[in-house]
Short mmCIF file of C-alpha atoms in Angstrom, two decimals:
data_model
loop_
_atom_site.label_atom_id
_atom_site.label_comp_id
_atom_site.label_asym_id
_atom_site.label_seq_id
_atom_site.Cartn_x
_atom_site.Cartn_y
_atom_site.Cartn_z
CA PHE A 1 108.41 211.59 150.53
CA SER A 2 109.08 210.00 147.14
CA SER A 3 111.45 212.66 145.81
CA VAL A 4 113.45 215.62 147.10
CA THR A 5 115.14 218.37 145.09
CA SER A 6 117.93 220.47 146.59
CA VAL A 7 120.42 223.08 145.42
CA LEU A 8 123.93 222.53 146.75
CA ASN A 9 126.42 225.38 147.13
CA MET A 10 129.75 223.73 146.33
CA SER A 11 131.72 226.99 146.25
CA VAL A 12 132.90 226.34 149.83
CA PHE A 13 135.21 223.66 148.39
CA LYS A 14 136.66 225.67 145.48
CA ASP A 15 139.87 226.61 147.32
CA GLN A 16 140.62 222.99 148.22
CA PHE A 17 139.36 220.93 145.30
CA VAL A 18 138.63 221.11 141.62
CA LEU A 19 134.83 221.24 141.80
CA GLU A 20 134.29 219.25 138.61
CA ASP A 21 136.39 216.39 139.98
CA LEU A 22 134.65 216.50 143.35
CA ILE A 23 131.21 216.35 141.73
CA GLN A 24 132.20 213.51 139.40
CA GLU A 25 133.43 211.50 142.37
CA ILE A 26 130.22 212.18 144.31
CA LYS A 27 128.16 211.11 141.29
CA LYS A 28 129.95 207.75 141.25
CA LYS A 29 129.22 207.24 144.94
CA SER A 30 125.62 208.55 144.79
CA THR A 31 124.23 206.65 141.82
CA ALA A 32 120.66 206.97 143.14
CA LEU A 33 120.75 210.75 142.71
CA SER A 34 120.34 212.90 139.60
CA PHE A 35 122.57 215.97 139.25
CA GLY A 36 122.07 219.09 137.17
CA PRO A 37 124.87 221.10 135.53
CA LEU A 38 127.42 222.89 137.70
CA GLN A 39 126.78 226.65 137.62
CA SER A 40 129.50 229.30 137.53
CA ASN A 41 128.68 230.32 141.12
CA GLY A 42 129.27 226.79 142.38
CA HIS A 43 125.60 225.83 142.69
CA ILE A 44 124.31 222.48 141.46
CA SER A 45 120.85 220.93 141.74
CA VAL A 46 120.39 217.34 142.93
CA GLN A 47 117.27 215.18 142.99
CA GLY A 48 116.44 211.81 144.51
CA SER A 49 115.06 210.01 147.55
CA PHE A 50 115.33 211.66 150.94
CA PRO A 51 117.64 208.98 152.44
CA ALA A 52 120.05 209.31 149.50
CA ILE A 53 120.15 213.11 149.71
CA LYS A 54 120.44 212.86 153.49
CA LEU A 55 123.62 210.76 153.18
CA LEU A 56 125.06 213.21 150.65
CA ARG A 57 124.23 216.16 152.89
CA ASP A 58 125.80 214.42 155.90
CA PHE A 59 128.99 213.82 153.98
CA LEU A 60 129.25 217.38 152.62
CA LEU A 61 128.61 218.89 156.05
CA LEU A 62 131.37 216.77 157.53
CA LYS A 63 133.77 217.69 154.73
CA ALA A 64 133.01 221.41 155.13
CA LYS A 65 133.59 221.13 158.89
CA SER A 66 136.89 219.32 158.41
CA LEU A 67 138.08 222.01 155.98
CA SER A 68 137.12 224.73 158.48
CA GLU A 69 139.10 223.06 161.24
CA LYS A 70 142.07 222.57 158.93
CA ASP A 71 141.99 226.25 157.97
CA LYS A 72 142.28 227.20 161.64
CA ARG A 73 145.25 224.89 162.16
CA GLU A 74 147.12 226.16 159.12
CA GLU A 75 146.24 229.83 159.45
CA SER A 76 149.57 230.70 161.05
CA LYS A 77 151.55 228.81 158.42
CA SER A 78 150.18 230.18 155.18
CA CYS A 79 147.44 232.33 153.78
CA GLN A 80 147.61 230.71 150.35
CA ARG A 81 146.76 227.12 149.43
CA PRO A 82 147.38 225.44 146.10
CA ARG A 83 144.41 223.89 144.34
CA ARG A 84 144.62 220.13 144.34
CA ARG A 85 142.72 217.37 142.67
CA LEU A 86 140.45 215.20 144.76
CA GLN A 87 141.97 211.87 145.72
CA GLN A 88 139.56 209.00 145.35
CA HIS A 89 140.72 207.05 148.43
CA ARG A 90 140.33 210.10 150.68
CA LEU A 91 136.73 210.72 149.65
CA THR A 92 135.88 207.05 150.08
CA THR A 93 137.49 206.90 153.53
CA GLU A 94 135.82 210.05 154.85
CA MET A 95 132.38 209.01 153.64
CA SER A 96 132.78 205.57 155.19
CA ASN A 97 133.98 206.96 158.50
CA PHE A 98 131.11 209.41 158.77
CA VAL A 99 128.37 207.00 157.79
CA HIS A 100 129.62 204.28 160.13
CA GLY A 101 130.83 206.55 162.93
CA ALA A 102 134.54 207.20 163.18
CA ASP A 103 134.85 208.06 166.87
CA GLY A 104 132.01 206.02 168.34
CA GLU A 105 131.29 208.76 170.88
CA LYS A 106 128.86 210.97 168.98
CA GLU A 107 126.67 210.23 165.97
CA VAL A 108 124.40 212.44 163.90
CA VAL A 109 121.33 211.35 161.95
CA ILE A 110 119.40 213.75 159.70
CA LEU A 111 115.75 212.83 159.23
CA ASP A 112 112.64 214.13 157.53
CA THR A 113 110.75 215.87 160.33
CA ASP A 114 107.47 214.01 159.69
CA ILE A 115 109.24 210.65 159.69
CA TYR A 116 111.04 211.65 162.89
CA HIS A 117 107.77 212.51 164.63
CA TYR A 118 106.15 209.26 163.45
CA MET A 119 109.13 207.18 164.50
CA LYS A 120 109.39 208.85 167.89
CA TYR A 121 105.67 208.44 168.62
CA PHE A 122 105.15 204.85 167.46
CA PHE A 123 108.46 203.00 167.39
CA PHE A 124 111.10 204.44 169.66
CA PRO A 125 109.45 205.97 172.75
CA ARG A 126 112.30 204.62 174.88
CA THR A 127 115.14 205.17 172.43
CA PHE A 128 114.45 208.90 172.19
CA LEU A 129 114.51 209.34 175.97
CA VAL A 130 117.65 209.98 178.00
CA ASN A 131 118.85 206.82 179.76
CA ASP A 132 121.95 205.65 181.60
CA ASP A 133 123.88 204.73 178.45
CA VAL A 134 122.91 207.12 175.65
CA VAL A 135 121.80 210.75 175.47
CA ILE A 136 119.66 211.69 172.46
CA SER A 137 118.78 215.26 171.52
CA ASP A 138 117.27 216.83 168.42
CA ILE A 139 117.06 220.14 166.58
CA THR A 140 114.21 220.70 164.10
CA ASP A 141 114.60 223.19 161.26
CA GLY A 142 111.46 223.05 159.12
CA ASP A 143 111.33 219.78 157.16
CA ILE A 144 114.67 218.57 158.58
CA THR A 145 115.36 217.24 162.07
CA THR A 146 118.94 216.58 163.18
CA VAL A 147 119.24 213.90 165.85
CA TYR A 148 122.37 213.77 168.03
CA ILE A 149 123.30 210.50 169.76
CA GLU A 150 126.02 210.64 172.43
CA ASN A 151 127.53 208.57 175.19
CA ALA A 152 126.14 209.46 178.60
CA GLY A 153 129.54 209.15 180.25
CA SER A 154 133.06 207.81 180.05
CA ARG A 155 131.95 204.34 181.11
CA SER A 156 129.29 204.06 178.42
CA ASP A 157 129.62 201.49 175.67
CA ALA A 158 130.74 203.29 172.49
CA GLY A 159 129.13 200.56 170.40
CA GLN A 160 125.74 201.34 171.91
CA VAL A 161 125.75 204.78 170.27
CA LEU A 162 126.40 203.26 166.86
CA ARG A 163 123.73 200.59 167.38
CA VAL A 164 121.14 203.23 168.24
CA LYS A 165 122.10 205.25 165.16
CA GLU A 166 121.86 202.21 162.87
CA LYS A 167 118.48 201.29 164.34
CA ILE A 168 117.14 204.80 163.69
CA GLU A 169 118.52 204.86 160.14
CA SER A 170 117.12 201.43 159.30
CA GLN A 171 113.65 202.29 160.57
CA SER A 172 113.63 205.69 158.85
CA ILE A 173 114.32 204.09 155.46
CA LYS A 174 111.43 201.65 155.94
CA LEU A 175 109.09 204.47 156.92
CA HIS A 176 110.27 206.57 153.99
CA ASN A 177 108.96 203.92 151.61
CA THR A 178 105.55 203.53 153.28
CA LEU A 179 104.48 206.83 154.86
CA ARG A 180 102.43 209.54 153.18
CA LYS A 181 101.06 212.84 154.43
CA GLU A 182 97.76 214.67 154.03
CA ARG A 183 97.19 218.23 155.21
CA ILE A 184 93.97 219.74 156.56
CA TYR A 185 94.08 223.53 156.24
CA PHE A 186 92.19 225.92 158.51
CA GLN A 187 90.34 228.05 155.98
CA GLU A 188 88.77 230.51 158.41
CA HIS A 189 91.58 230.46 161.00
CA THR A 190 89.10 230.98 163.82
CA ARG A 191 89.43 229.35 167.21
CA ASP A 192 86.14 227.50 166.78
CA GLU A 193 87.21 226.05 163.44
CA LYS A 194 90.55 224.88 164.82
CA GLN A 195 88.88 223.27 167.81
CA ARG A 196 86.33 221.57 165.57
CA TYR A 197 89.03 220.00 163.39
CA LYS A 198 91.13 218.98 166.37
CA TRP A 199 88.10 217.40 168.05
CA ALA A 200 87.22 215.55 164.82
CA CYS A 201 90.77 214.20 164.51
CA GLU A 202 90.89 213.12 168.15
CA SER A 203 87.55 211.33 167.85
CA LEU A 204 88.77 209.44 164.77
CA LYS A 205 92.16 208.49 166.23
CA PRO A 206 90.97 205.30 168.04
CA HIS A 207 89.75 203.92 164.70
CA TYR A 208 93.13 204.63 163.03
CA PRO A 209 95.77 203.59 165.58
CA HIS A 210 98.65 203.86 163.08
CA VAL A 211 97.86 207.43 161.98
CA LEU A 212 99.81 210.31 163.49
CA ILE A 213 98.15 213.72 163.94
CA ILE A 214 100.45 216.75 164.09
CA PRO A 215 98.58 220.03 164.83
CA TYR A 216 99.93 223.44 163.77
CA ASP A 217 98.54 226.98 163.96
CA THR A 218 97.41 227.02 160.31
CA HIS A 219 96.79 223.33 159.56
CA ILE A 220 96.87 219.74 160.76
CA ASP A 221 99.22 217.18 159.22
CA VAL A 222 98.06 213.57 159.05
CA VAL A 223 100.88 211.03 158.56
CA GLY A 224 100.47 207.32 157.93
CA ASP A 225 99.66 204.70 155.31
CA SER A 226 98.29 206.30 152.13
CA SER A 227 94.93 204.49 152.20
CA GLU A 228 94.35 205.20 155.90
CA ILE A 229 95.18 208.90 155.84
CA PHE A 230 93.02 209.43 152.73
CA VAL A 231 89.96 208.05 154.50
CA PHE A 232 90.93 209.75 157.75
CA THR A 233 91.16 213.26 156.24
CA LYS A 234 87.96 212.70 154.26
CA GLU A 235 86.03 211.84 157.44
CA ALA A 236 87.68 214.65 159.44
CA ARG A 237 86.53 217.25 156.91
#
């Protein structure tokens, strides 16, 4: 979890902004990230910690969505739009509104899937369940899990949604700095081998209460403190 590298496709913004100006502004706001050169097709590589890239991804997704909605509203007025330079105050305002929750009715948090599983299992068993005030749902796409936090009804406290989001974000950053993952592969892929590894992990679990075991068809992921999961996987093998 120490570093993530991603390739961003910025071409979606080329009809609205000067890409070089947009990227320079993002660089000033995302000082924890390292950016590669902008390619002719609008692609640019970015590297840094998962929380930092997560915030950048959140912001870009929101900006792309806002442009799409604006296109629909203006479709009847004009098919052509002049290129315009990015205004610094607009970028700052939109990023702030998204990170802190502009409407207070629905919030989105994007998490590393392993951190999400660990957090859900150990820290927030109640938070991730539906209750009278807040409804929480999730969609997992490989290494990324998107968590949606919404008011349960019109009488719900809008501030509760934001508090839940901030609690999840705060805990995810702490876990990002401490968690590591080891993977036990099934070499033979037979049912007996899988059962043997699963039984070994289950028998070791009481001795490692802070280790999370995530079984898959081809392997088992072991998530936890680096020293604990190293010993755990060594004994399980």
